[in-house]
Amino acid sequence: MSFREEHELHRRRFGRNLGVALVLVSFIVIVFGLTVVKVTRGDYEPANAVRTN
């Protein structure tokens, strides 16, 4: 029993899906990185925080 050869349309669709996945993952990594940097630098302040200075 042999497998059918993959159609050209499926290869193009896979390439497009892979590109969208890479863009999505890179966006998530950037947002996560910015969040980590902001929290570790101490810049994070809740909106309803009261300053005592």
Backbone as a printed PyTorch tensor [residue, N CA C, xyz], in Angstrom:
tensor([[[ 0.8410, -1.1600,  0.0000],
         [ 0.0000,  0.0000,  0.0000],
         [ 0.8970,  1.2380,  0.0000]],

        [[ 0.6730,  2.1210, -0.9320],
         [ 1.4980,  3.3330, -1.0170],
         [ 0.6390,  4.5560, -0.7140]],

        [[ 1.2840,  5.5430, -0.1870],
         [ 0.5980,  6.7960,  0.1040],
         [ 0.5530,  7.6570, -1.1460]],

        [[-0.4950,  8.4360, -1.2440],
         [-0.6140,  9.3420, -2.3820],
         [ 0.3680, 10.4970, -2.2240]],

        [[ 0.8060, 11.0150, -3.3430],
         [ 1.7050, 12.1640, -3.3090],
         [ 0.9180, 13.3900, -2.8430]],

        [[ 1.5470, 14.2010, -1.9960],
         [ 0.8830, 15.3860, -1.4590],
         [ 0.6350, 16.3980, -2.5770]],

        [[-0.5520, 16.9410, -2.5800],
         [-0.9140, 17.9120, -3.6040],
         [-0.2080, 19.2430, -3.3390]],

        [[ 0.0530, 19.9960, -4.3970],
         [ 0.7640, 21.2730, -4.3020],
         [-0.0020, 22.2820, -3.4520]],

        [[-1.3270, 22.2130, -3.4930],
         [-2.1600, 23.1110, -2.6940],
         [-1.9150, 22.9130, -1.2030]],

        [[-1.7350, 21.6760, -0.7750],
         [-1.4970, 21.3850,  0.6340],
         [-0.1370, 21.9070,  1.0790]],

        [[ 0.8460, 21.8290,  0.2010],
         [ 2.1650, 22.3630,  0.5420],
         [ 2.1130, 23.8760,  0.7070]],

        [[ 1.3820, 24.5720, -0.1660],
         [ 1.2570, 26.0310, -0.0480],
         [ 0.5000, 26.4090,  1.2140]],

        [[-0.5620, 25.6700,  1.5010],
         [-1.3510, 25.9520,  2.6980],
         [-0.5180, 25.7330,  3.9570]],

        [[ 0.2790, 24.6710,  3.9640],
         [ 1.1470, 24.4090,  5.1180],
         [ 2.1500, 25.5390,  5.3020]],

        [[ 2.7220, 26.0270,  4.2070],
         [ 3.6780, 27.1250,  4.2930],
         [ 3.0370, 28.3880,  4.8420]],

        [[ 1.8290, 28.6720,  4.3980],
         [ 1.1040, 29.8430,  4.8830],
         [ 0.7690, 29.6940,  6.3700]],

        [[ 0.3030, 28.5170,  6.7620],
         [-0.0100, 28.2720,  8.1710],
         [ 1.2340, 28.3800,  9.0460]],

        [[ 2.3500, 27.8990,  8.5370],
         [ 3.6030, 27.9890,  9.2800],
         [ 4.0070, 29.4510,  9.4610]],

        [[ 3.8400, 30.2660,  8.4330],
         [ 4.1610, 31.6830,  8.5310],
         [ 3.2920, 32.3940,  9.5480]],

        [[ 1.9960, 32.1150,  9.5340],
         [ 1.0860, 32.7290, 10.5050],
         [ 1.4470, 32.2830, 11.9210]],

        [[ 1.7880, 31.0200, 12.0900],
         [ 2.1650, 30.5110, 13.4070],
         [ 3.4290, 31.1970, 13.9190]],

        [[ 4.4060, 31.4050, 13.0460],
         [ 5.6420, 32.0650, 13.4630],
         [ 5.3920, 33.5180, 13.8580]],

        [[ 4.5410, 34.2070, 13.1210],
         [ 4.2050, 35.5920, 13.4680],
         [ 3.4910, 35.6350, 14.8120]],

        [[ 2.5630, 34.7390, 15.0360],
         [ 1.8280, 34.6970, 16.3010],
         [ 2.7590, 34.3960, 17.4730]],

        [[ 3.6320, 33.4220, 17.3200],
         [ 4.5690, 33.0620, 18.3880],
         [ 5.5190, 34.2200, 18.6720]],

        [[ 6.0000, 34.8980, 17.6310],
         [ 6.9080, 36.0220, 17.8610],
         [ 6.1940, 37.1650, 18.5790]],

        [[ 4.9380, 37.4200, 18.2420],
         [ 4.1680, 38.4560, 18.9450],
         [ 4.0090, 38.0980, 20.4140]],

        [[ 3.6980, 36.8440, 20.7100],
         [ 3.5390, 36.4020, 22.0960],
         [ 4.8500, 36.5400, 22.8550]],

        [[ 5.9590, 36.1890, 22.2300],
         [ 7.2680, 36.2970, 22.8750],
         [ 7.5970, 37.7620, 23.1710]],

        [[ 7.3060, 38.6590, 22.2410],
         [ 7.5830, 40.0820, 22.4540],
         [ 6.7480, 40.6210, 23.6090]],

        [[ 5.4580, 40.3130, 23.6330],
         [ 4.5920, 40.7940, 24.7120],
         [ 5.0380, 40.2140, 26.0520]],

        [[ 5.3790, 38.9390, 26.0860],
         [ 5.8380, 38.3170, 27.3230],
         [ 7.1460, 38.9430, 27.7910]],

        [[ 8.0560, 39.1670, 26.8550],
         [ 9.3320, 39.7890, 27.2050],
         [ 9.1580, 41.1880, 27.7590]],

        [[ 8.3100, 41.9830, 27.1210],
         [ 8.0560, 43.3310, 27.6290],
         [ 7.4200, 43.2970, 29.0170]],

        [[ 6.5340, 42.3490, 29.2420],
         [ 5.8960, 42.2090, 30.5510],
         [ 6.9230, 41.8440, 31.6160]],

        [[ 7.7880, 40.9010, 31.3130],
         [ 8.8090, 40.4870, 32.2830],
         [ 9.7370, 41.6520, 32.6080]],

        [[10.1750, 42.3880, 31.6000],
         [11.0660, 43.5160, 31.8350],
         [10.3760, 44.5870, 32.6620]],

        [[ 9.1330, 44.8750, 32.3560],
         [ 8.4010, 45.9190, 33.0840],
         [ 8.1980, 45.5250, 34.5480]],

        [[ 7.8850, 44.2820, 34.8090],
         [ 7.6470, 43.8370, 36.1810],
         [ 8.9570, 43.7790, 36.9630]],

        [[10.0360, 43.2840, 36.3710],
         [11.2990, 43.1490, 37.1000],
         [11.9600, 44.4970, 37.3520]],

        [[11.6990, 45.4910, 36.5170],
         [12.2620, 46.8260, 36.7400],
         [11.4780, 47.5870, 37.7960]],

        [[10.3130, 47.1120, 38.1750],
         [ 9.5070, 47.7700, 39.1820],
         [ 8.6510, 48.8870, 38.6150]],

        [[ 8.4860, 48.9450, 37.3170],
         [ 7.6700, 49.9830, 36.6970],
         [ 6.1800, 49.6760, 36.7980]],

        [[ 5.8730, 48.4550, 37.1710],
         [ 4.4730, 48.0620, 37.2120],
         [ 3.8160, 48.6930, 38.4290]],

        [[ 2.6990, 49.3590, 38.2020],
         [ 1.9420, 49.9440, 39.2860],
         [ 0.4660, 49.8100, 38.9670]],

        [[-0.2960, 49.1610, 39.8400],
         [-1.7250, 49.0290, 39.5700],
         [-2.3940, 50.4000, 39.4110]],

        [[-3.4560, 50.4540, 38.6830],
         [-4.1280, 51.7150, 38.3920],
         [-4.6830, 52.3830, 39.6350]],

        [[-5.0670, 51.6350, 40.6500],
         [-5.6790, 52.2200, 41.8360],
         [-4.7040, 52.3270, 43.0020]],

        [[-3.4030, 52.2690, 42.7600],
         [-2.4110, 52.3630, 43.8160],
         [-2.3280, 53.7880, 44.3460]],

        [[-2.1340, 53.8960, 45.6490],
         [-2.0270, 55.1980, 46.2950],
         [-0.5680, 55.4280, 46.6390]],

        [[-0.0270, 56.5610, 46.2070],
         [ 1.3740, 56.8740, 46.5200],
         [ 1.4520, 57.5430, 47.8800]],

        [[ 2.5070, 57.2200, 48.6170],
         [ 2.6900, 57.7890, 49.9480],
         [ 3.8070, 58.8180, 49.9800]],

        [[ 4.3810, 59.1750, 48.8480],
         [ 5.5200, 60.1060, 48.8020],
         [ 5.0090, 61.5130, 48.9700]]])
